[in-house]
CSV table of C-alpha atoms in Angstrom, one decimal:
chain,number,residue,atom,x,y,z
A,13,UNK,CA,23.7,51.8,16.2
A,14,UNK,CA,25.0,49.9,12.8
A,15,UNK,CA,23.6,51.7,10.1
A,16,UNK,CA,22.0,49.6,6.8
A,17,UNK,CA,24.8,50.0,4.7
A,18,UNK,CA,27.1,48.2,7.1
A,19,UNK,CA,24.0,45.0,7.9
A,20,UNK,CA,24.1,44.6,4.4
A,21,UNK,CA,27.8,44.3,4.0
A,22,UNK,CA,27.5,41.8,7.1
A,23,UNK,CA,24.5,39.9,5.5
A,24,UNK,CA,26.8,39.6,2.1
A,25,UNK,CA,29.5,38.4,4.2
A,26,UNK,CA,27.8,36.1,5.9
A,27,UNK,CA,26.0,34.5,2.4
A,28,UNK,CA,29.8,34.7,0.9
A,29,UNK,CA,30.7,32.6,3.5
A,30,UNK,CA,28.0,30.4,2.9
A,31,UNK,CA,26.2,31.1,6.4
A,32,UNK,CA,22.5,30.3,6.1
A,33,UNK,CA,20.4,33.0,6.9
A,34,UNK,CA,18.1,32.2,9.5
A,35,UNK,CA,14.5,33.8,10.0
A,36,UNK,CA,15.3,36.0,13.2
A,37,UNK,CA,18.7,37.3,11.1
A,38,UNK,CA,18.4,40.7,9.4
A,39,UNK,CA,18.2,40.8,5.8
A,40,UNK,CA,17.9,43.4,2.8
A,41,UNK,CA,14.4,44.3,2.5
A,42,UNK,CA,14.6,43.3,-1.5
A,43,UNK,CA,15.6,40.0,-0.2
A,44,UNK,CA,13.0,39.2,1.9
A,45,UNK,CA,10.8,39.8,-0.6
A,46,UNK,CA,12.2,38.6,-3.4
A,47,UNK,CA,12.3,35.2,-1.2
A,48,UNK,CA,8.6,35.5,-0.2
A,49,UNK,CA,6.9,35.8,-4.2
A,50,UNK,CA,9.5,32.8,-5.3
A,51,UNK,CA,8.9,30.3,-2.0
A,52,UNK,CA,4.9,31.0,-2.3
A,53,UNK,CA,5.2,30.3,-6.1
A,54,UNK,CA,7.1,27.3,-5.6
A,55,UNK,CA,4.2,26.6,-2.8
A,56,UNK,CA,1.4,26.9,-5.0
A,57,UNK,CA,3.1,25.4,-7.6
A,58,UNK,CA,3.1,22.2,-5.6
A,59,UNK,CA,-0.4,22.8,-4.5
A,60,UNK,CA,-2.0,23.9,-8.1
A,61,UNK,CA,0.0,20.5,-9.5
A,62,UNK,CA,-2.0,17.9,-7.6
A,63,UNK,CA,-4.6,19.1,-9.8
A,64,UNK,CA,-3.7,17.5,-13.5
A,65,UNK,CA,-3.3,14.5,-11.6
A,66,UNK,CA,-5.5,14.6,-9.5
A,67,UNK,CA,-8.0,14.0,-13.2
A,68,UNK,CA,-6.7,10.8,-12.9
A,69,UNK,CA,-7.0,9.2,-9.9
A,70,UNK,CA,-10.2,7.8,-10.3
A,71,UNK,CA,-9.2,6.8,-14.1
A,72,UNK,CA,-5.2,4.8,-13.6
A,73,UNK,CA,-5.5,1.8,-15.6
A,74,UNK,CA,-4.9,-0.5,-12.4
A,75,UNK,CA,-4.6,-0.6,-8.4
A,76,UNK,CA,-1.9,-0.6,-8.3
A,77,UNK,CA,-0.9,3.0,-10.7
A,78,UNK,CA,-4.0,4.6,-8.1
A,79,UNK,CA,-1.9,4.1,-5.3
A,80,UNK,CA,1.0,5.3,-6.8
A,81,UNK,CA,-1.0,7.9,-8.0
A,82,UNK,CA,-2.5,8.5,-5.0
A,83,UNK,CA,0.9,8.6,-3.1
A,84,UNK,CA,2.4,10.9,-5.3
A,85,UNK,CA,-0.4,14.0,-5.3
A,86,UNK,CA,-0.6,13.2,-1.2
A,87,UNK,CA,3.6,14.2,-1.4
A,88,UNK,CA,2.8,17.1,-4.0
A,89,UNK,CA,0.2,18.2,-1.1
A,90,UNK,CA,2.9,18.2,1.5
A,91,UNK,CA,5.5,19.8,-0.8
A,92,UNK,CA,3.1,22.4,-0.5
A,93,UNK,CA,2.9,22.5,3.0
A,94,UNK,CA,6.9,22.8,4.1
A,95,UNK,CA,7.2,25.6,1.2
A,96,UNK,CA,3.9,27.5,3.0
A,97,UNK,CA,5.5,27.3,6.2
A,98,UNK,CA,8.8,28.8,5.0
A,99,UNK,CA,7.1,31.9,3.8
A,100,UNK,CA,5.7,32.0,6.9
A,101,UNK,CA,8.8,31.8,8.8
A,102,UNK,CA,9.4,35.4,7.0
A,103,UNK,CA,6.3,36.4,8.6
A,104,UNK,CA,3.3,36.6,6.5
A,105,UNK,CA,0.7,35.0,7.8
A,106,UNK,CA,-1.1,31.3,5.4
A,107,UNK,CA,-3.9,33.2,5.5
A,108,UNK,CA,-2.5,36.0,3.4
A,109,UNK,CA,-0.4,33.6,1.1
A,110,UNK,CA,-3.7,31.7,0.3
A,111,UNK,CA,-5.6,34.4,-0.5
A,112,UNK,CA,-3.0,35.5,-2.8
A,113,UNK,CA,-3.2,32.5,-4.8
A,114,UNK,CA,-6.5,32.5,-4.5
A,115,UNK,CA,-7.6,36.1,-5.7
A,116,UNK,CA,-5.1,35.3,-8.7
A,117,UNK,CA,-2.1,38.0,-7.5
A,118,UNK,CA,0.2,35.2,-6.8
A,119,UNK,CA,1.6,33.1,-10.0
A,120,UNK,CA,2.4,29.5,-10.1
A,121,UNK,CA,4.6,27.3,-12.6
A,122,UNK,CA,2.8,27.6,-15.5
A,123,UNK,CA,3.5,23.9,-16.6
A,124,UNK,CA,0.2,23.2,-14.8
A,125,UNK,CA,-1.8,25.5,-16.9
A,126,UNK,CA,-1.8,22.6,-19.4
A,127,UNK,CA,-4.6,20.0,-19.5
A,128,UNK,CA,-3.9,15.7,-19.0
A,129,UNK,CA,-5.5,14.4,-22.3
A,130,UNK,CA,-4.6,10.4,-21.5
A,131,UNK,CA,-2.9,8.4,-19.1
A,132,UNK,CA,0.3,9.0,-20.9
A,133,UNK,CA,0.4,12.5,-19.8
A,134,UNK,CA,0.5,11.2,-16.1
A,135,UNK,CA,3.7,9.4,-17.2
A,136,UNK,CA,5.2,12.9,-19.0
A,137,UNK,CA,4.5,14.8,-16.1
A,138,UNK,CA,6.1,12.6,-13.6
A,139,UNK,CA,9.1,11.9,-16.0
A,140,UNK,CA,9.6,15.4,-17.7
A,141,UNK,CA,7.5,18.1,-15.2
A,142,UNK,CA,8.9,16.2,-12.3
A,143,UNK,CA,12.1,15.8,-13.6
A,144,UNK,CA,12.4,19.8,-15.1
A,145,UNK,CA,11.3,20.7,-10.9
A,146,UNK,CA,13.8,18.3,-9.3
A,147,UNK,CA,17.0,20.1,-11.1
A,148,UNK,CA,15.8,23.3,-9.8
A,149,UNK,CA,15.3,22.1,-6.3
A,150,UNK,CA,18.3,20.4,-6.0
A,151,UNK,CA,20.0,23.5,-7.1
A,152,UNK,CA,17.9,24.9,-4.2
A,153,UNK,CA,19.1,22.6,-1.4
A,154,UNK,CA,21.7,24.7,-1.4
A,155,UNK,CA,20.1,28.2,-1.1
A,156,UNK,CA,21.0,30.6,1.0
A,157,UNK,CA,17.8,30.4,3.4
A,158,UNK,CA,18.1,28.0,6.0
A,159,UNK,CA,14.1,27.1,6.4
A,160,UNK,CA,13.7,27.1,2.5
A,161,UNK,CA,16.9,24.6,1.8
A,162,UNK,CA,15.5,22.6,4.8
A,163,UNK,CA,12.3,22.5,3.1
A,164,UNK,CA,13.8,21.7,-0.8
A,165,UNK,CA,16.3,18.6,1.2
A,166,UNK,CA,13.0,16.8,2.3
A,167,UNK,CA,11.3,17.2,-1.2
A,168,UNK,CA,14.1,16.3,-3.2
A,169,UNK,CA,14.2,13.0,-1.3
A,170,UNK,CA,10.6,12.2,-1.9
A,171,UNK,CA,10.8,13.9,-5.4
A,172,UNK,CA,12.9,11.1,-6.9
A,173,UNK,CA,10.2,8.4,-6.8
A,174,UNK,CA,7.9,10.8,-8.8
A,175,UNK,CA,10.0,10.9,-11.8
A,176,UNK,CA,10.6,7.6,-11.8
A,177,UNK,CA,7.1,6.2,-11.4
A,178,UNK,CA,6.3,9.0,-14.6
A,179,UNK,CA,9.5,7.3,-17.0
A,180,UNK,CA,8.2,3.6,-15.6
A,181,UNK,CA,4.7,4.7,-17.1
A,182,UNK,CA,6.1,6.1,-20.7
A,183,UNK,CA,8.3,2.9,-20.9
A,184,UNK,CA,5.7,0.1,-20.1
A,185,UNK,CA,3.3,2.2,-22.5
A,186,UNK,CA,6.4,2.2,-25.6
A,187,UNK,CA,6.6,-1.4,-24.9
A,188,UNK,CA,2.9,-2.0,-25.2
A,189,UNK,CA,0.5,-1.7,-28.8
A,190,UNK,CA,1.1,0.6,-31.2
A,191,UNK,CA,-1.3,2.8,-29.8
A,192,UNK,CA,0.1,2.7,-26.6
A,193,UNK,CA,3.2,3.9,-27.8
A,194,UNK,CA,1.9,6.4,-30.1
A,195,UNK,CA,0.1,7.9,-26.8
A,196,UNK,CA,3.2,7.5,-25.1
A,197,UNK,CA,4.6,9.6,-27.7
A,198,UNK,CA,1.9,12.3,-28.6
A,199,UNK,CA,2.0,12.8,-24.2
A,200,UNK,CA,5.8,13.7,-25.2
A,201,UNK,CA,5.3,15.7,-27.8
A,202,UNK,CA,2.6,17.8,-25.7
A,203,UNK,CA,4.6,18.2,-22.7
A,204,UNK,CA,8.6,18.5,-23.9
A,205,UNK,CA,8.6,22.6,-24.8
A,206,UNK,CA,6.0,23.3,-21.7
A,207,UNK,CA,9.1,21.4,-19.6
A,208,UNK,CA,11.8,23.4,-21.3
A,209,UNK,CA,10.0,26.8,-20.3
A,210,UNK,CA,9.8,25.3,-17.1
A,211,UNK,CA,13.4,26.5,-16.2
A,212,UNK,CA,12.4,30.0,-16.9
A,213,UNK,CA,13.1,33.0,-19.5
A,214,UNK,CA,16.7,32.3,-21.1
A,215,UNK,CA,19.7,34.3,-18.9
A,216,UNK,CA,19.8,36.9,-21.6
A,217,UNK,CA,15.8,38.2,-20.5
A,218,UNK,CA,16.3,36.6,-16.6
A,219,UNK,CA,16.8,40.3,-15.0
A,220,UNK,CA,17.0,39.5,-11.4
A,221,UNK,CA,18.8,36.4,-11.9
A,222,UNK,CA,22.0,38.5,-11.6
A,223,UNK,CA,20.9,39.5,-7.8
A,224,UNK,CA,19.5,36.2,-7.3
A,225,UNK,CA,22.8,34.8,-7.8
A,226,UNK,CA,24.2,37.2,-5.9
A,227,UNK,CA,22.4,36.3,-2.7
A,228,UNK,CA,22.8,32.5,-3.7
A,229,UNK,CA,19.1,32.0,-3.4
A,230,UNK,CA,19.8,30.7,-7.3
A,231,UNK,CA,23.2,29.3,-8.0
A,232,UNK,CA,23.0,28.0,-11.5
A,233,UNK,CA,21.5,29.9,-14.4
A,234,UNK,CA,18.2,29.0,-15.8
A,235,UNK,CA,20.0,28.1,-18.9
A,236,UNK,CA,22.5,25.7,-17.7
A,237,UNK,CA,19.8,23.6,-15.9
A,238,UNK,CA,18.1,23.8,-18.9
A,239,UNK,CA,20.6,22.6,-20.8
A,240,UNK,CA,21.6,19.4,-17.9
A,241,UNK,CA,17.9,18.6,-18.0
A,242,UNK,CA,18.2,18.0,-22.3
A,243,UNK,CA,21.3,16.3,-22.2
A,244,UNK,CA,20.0,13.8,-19.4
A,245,UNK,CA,16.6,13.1,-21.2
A,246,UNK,CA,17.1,12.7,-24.7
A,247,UNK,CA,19.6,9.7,-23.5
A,248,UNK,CA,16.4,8.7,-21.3
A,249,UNK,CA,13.8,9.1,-24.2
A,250,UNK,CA,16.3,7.1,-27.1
A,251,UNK,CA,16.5,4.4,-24.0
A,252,UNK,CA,12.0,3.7,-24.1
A,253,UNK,CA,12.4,4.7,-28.5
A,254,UNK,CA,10.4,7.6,-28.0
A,255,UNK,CA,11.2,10.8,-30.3
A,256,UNK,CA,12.2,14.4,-28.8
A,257,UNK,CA,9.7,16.7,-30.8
A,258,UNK,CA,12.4,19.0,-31.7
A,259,UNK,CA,14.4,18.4,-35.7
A,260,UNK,CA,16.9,20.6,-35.0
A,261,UNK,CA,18.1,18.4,-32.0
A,262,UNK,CA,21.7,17.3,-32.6
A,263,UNK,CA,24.6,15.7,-30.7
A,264,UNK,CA,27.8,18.6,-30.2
A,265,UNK,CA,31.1,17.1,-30.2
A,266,UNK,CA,32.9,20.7,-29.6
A,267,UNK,CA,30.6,21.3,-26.4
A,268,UNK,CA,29.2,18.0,-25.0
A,269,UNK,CA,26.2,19.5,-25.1
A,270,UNK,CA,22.7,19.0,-27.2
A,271,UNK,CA,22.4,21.7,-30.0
A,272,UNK,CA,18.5,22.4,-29.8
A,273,UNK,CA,15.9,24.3,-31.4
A,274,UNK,CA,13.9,27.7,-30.3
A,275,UNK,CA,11.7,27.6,-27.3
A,276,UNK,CA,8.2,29.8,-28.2
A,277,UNK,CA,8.6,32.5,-25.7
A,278,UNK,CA,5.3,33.8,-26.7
A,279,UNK,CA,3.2,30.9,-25.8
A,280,UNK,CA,5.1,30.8,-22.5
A,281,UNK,CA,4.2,34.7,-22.3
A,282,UNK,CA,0.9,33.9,-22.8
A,283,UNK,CA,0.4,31.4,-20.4
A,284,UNK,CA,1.9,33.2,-17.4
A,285,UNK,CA,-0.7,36.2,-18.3
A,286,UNK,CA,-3.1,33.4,-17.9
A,287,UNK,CA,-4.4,32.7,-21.5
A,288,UNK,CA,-3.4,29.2,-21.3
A,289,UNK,CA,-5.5,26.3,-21.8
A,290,UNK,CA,-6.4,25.7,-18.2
A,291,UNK,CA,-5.4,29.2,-16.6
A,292,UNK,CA,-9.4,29.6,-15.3
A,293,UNK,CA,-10.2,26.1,-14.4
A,294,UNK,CA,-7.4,26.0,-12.3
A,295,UNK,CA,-7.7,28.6,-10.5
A,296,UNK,CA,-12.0,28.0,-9.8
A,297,UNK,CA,-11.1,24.6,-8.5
A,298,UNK,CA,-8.6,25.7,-5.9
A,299,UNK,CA,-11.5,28.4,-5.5
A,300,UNK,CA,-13.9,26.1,-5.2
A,301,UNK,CA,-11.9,23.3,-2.8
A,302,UNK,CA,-11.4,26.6,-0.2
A,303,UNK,CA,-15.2,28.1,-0.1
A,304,UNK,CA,-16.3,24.4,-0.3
A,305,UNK,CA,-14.1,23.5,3.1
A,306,UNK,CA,-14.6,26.1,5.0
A,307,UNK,CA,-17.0,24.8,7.2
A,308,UNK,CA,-14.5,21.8,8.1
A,309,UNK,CA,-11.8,24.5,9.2
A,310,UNK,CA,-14.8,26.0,11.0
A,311,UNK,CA,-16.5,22.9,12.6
A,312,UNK,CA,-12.6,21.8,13.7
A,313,UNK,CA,-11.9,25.1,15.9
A,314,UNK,CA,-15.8,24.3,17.4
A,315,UNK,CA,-14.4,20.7,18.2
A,316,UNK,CA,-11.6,21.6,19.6
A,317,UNK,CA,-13.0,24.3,21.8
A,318,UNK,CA,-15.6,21.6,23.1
A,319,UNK,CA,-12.8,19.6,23.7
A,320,UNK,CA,-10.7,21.9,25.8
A,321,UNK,CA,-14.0,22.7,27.9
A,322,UNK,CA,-14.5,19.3,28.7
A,323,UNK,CA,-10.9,18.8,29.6
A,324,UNK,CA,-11.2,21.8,31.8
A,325,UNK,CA,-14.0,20.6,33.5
B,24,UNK,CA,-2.1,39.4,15.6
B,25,UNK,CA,-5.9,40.5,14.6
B,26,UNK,CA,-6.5,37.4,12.8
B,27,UNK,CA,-9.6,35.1,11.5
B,28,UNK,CA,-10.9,32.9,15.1
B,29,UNK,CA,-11.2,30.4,12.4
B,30,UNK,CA,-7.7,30.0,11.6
B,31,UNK,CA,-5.4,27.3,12.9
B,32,UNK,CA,-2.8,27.9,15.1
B,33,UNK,CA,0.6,26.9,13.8
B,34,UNK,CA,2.7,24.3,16.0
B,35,UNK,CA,6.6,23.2,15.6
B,36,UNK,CA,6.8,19.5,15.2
B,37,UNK,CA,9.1,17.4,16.8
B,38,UNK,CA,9.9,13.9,15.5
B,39,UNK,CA,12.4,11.0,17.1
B,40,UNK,CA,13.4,9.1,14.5
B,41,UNK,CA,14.2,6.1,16.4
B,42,UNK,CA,14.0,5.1,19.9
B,43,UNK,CA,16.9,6.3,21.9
B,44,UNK,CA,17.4,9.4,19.8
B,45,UNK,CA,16.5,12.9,20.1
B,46,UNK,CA,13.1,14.7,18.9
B,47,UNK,CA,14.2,16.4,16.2
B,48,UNK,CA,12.8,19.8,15.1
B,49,UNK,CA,11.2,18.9,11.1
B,50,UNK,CA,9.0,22.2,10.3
B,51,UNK,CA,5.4,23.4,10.8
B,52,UNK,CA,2.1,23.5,10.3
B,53,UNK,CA,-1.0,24.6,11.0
B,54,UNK,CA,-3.7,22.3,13.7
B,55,UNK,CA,-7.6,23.3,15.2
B,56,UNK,CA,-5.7,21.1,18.4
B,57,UNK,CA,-2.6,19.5,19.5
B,58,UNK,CA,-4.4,15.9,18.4
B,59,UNK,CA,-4.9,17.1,15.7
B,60,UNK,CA,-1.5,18.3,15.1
B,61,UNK,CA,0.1,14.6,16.5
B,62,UNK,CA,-2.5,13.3,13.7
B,63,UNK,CA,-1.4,15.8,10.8
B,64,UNK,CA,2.1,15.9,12.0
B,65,UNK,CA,1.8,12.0,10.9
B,66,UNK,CA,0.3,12.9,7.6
B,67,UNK,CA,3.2,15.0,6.6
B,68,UNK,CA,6.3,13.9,8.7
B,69,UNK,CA,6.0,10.4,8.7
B,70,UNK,CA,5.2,9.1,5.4
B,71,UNK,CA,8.1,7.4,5.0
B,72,UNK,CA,8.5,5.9,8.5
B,73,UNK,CA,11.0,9.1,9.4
B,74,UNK,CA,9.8,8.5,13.1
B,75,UNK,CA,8.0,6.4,16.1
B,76,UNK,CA,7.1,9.6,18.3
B,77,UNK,CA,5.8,12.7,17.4
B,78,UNK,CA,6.2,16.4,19.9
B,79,UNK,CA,4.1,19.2,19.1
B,80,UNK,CA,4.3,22.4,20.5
B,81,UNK,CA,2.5,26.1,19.7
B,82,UNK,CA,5.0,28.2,17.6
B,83,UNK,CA,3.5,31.0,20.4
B,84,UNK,CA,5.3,29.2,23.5
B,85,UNK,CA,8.4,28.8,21.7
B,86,UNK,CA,10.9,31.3,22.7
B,87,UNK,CA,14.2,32.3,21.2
B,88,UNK,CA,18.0,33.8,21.7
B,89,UNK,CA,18.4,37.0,20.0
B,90,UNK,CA,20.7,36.4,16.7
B,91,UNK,CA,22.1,39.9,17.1
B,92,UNK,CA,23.3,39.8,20.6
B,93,UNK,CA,25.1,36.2,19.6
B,94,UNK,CA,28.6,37.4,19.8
B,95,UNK,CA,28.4,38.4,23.6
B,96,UNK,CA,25.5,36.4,24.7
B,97,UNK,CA,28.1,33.0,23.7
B,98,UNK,CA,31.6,34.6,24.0
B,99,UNK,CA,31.8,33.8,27.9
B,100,UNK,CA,32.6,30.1,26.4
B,101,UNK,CA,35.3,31.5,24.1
B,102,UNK,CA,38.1,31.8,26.5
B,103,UNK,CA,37.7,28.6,28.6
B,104,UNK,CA,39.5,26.3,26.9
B,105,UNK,CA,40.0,24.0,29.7
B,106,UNK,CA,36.4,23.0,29.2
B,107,UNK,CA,38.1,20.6,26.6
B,108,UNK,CA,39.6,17.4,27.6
B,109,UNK,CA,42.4,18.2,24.8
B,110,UNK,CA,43.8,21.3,27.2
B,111,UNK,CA,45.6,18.7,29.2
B,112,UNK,CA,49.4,17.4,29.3
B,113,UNK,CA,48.7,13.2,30.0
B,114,UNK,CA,52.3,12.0,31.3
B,115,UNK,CA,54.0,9.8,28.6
B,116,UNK,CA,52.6,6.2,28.8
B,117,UNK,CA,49.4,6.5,31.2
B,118,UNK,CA,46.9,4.2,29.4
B,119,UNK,CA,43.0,4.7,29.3
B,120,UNK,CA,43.0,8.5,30.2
């Protein structure tokens, strides 16, 4: 009989060695769970973000930004699905995971909490939101849990079109009138600090980053992708002549980094306790889209129960 | 399991990428049927043309080795090294062996 202290040593091993761990392995208790809340909230982030876009589907400015459009939320919506079956390969059951979103127990990225004023903010999400969640999951290719870096190596390859159907969007609008751009710009301005807060609570206030690490279900800090996803975008943003909404922005010749200004942590704090501007609505849609389709999951089982009669017949 | 009757069942999908190739196992999901899971499988698998033929089977039929008992369940292979074309002297010269 190997007692727990000696598994865990095994399961470090194994992660220092860069061994996937596999659903059927043993693992730390704390590890399990600590996988389960961040792969459901990475779930329902996907699932809770078709909904800004979804408000404008029926509104793109041509045929051919609705299919894109369409295309896009119809991969967010599948996103969703590989992450949901990775919790489940942990064993809790969709049913529970749903309701957990649902009942408003689990969180989602709070990024989506934010309303989409004008077209422009379809752009800024697909070129800053999209681009914020594509460092982190690249990061997480490589995490230490086979079904979930399995899951993040299919997103990341659909991922890349989103970002650059978003930036495609902000440029055509910078090129257009003068009110195009200035909506190009006021969707920047709306959207860049929600994006920055995206990456999470700086490493300084990131307690279980440390463990995290550790286990290599993280392997960069929240700050460092933080500070890649600045340095990358400002270039992008100077490229269309739109503005980073931050004055204390500035080139560093001793780091090679952008200097930047203070994120408001408590606007991010509020947001997550759900006093953000779309917090409620959010949460009744997906409420709403669940009570409101339960007779299809219902009248499916009935089908498929006919059908098996018949078959047996 | 005491679960909902008006859940899904979840299936494992199986996708051949190309003709000539193996079905390859891609993830999950949950299907009233297997048509419809052939139909969602589609949906979620295949936007991108990842595949021409699509498997599906129940998670609840798929059986698996134990992870803990891998060490002896594979070490009979460990020691049979003349499994291995490379185990064997060819004479200087022979050509096509």
């Amino acid at each position: 009989m190997t007692d727990v202290k000696n598994l865990e040593e095994l399961f470090q091993a194994k992660i220092d060695a860069e061994l996937k761990i596999e659903p059927k392995d043993w693992m730390p208790d704390a590890y399990r769970k600590n996988l389960i809340r961040q792969i459901s909230q990475h779930a329902h982030s996907e699932v809770v973000g078709m909904l800004p876009e979804g408000n404008w589907i029926t509104r793109a400015p041509s045929l051919k930004r609705k299919a894109i459009l369409l295309a896009k939320v119809q991969d967010e919506g599948g996103h969703g699905l590989y992450l949901y079956s990775a919790v489940e390969t942990m064993g809790v059951s969709r049913e529970q995971t749903i309701d957990d979103l649902l009942s408003g127990k689990a969180k989602y990225s709070s990024i989506f909490n934010y309303p989409t004023l004008t077209w422009a903010d379809i752009g800024a999400i697909g070129w800053l939101v999209d681009g914020a969640a594509i460092m982190n999951q690249v990061m997480l290719c490589r995490t230490s849990y086979g079904p979930y870096a399995r899951a993040m190596v299919r997103i990341c390859k659909e991922e890349s079109f989103h970002q650059r159907q978003g930036y495609e969007i902000m440029a055509v609008l910078a090129k257009g009138t003068p009110e195009q751009k200035e909506m190009a710009q006021d969707a920047l301005n709306r959207w860049w600090w929600p994006s920055l807060m995206m990456f999470g609570p700086t490493d300084a206030n990131s307690p279980h980053s440390a463990q995290s690490m550790k286990w290599k279900i993280k392997r960069q800090s929240n700050d460092e992708l933080r500070q890649t996803f600045i340095d990358r975008t400002v270039q992008q943003a100077e490229v269309i002549g739109l503005t980073i909404p931050d004055p204390e922005l500035k080139w560093n010749e001793a780091t090679q980094h952008y200097d930047w200004g203070a994120i408001d942590w408590t606007e991010f704090n509020n947001v997550v306790a759900g006093n953000g501007p779309c917090n409620k609505e959010r949460l009744a849609a997906r409420n709403k889209a669940h009570s409101e389709g339960a007779w299809v999951r219902e009248a499916a089982v009935a089908y498929a129960a006919k059908k098996a009669k018949k078959k047996a017949a | 399991m005491s679960e909902n009757p008006n859940n899904w069942p979840l299936w494992e999908i199986f996708i051949q990428s190309k003709r000539g190739l193996d079905h390859k196992h891609v993830g999950s999901l949950h299907a009233a049927d297997a048509d419809m899971a052939i139909e969602n499988a589609r949906d979620v698998y295949t936007r991108r043309n990842e595949g021409n033929s699509i498997w599906v089977v129940k998670s609840e039929h798929i059986h698996a080795s134990r992870p803990e008992d891998a060490e002896s369940f594979y070490d009979p292979a460990d020691d049979k090294v003349y499994r291995h074309p490379t185990f064997y002297t060819m004479p200087e010269g022979a050509k096509y062996i």
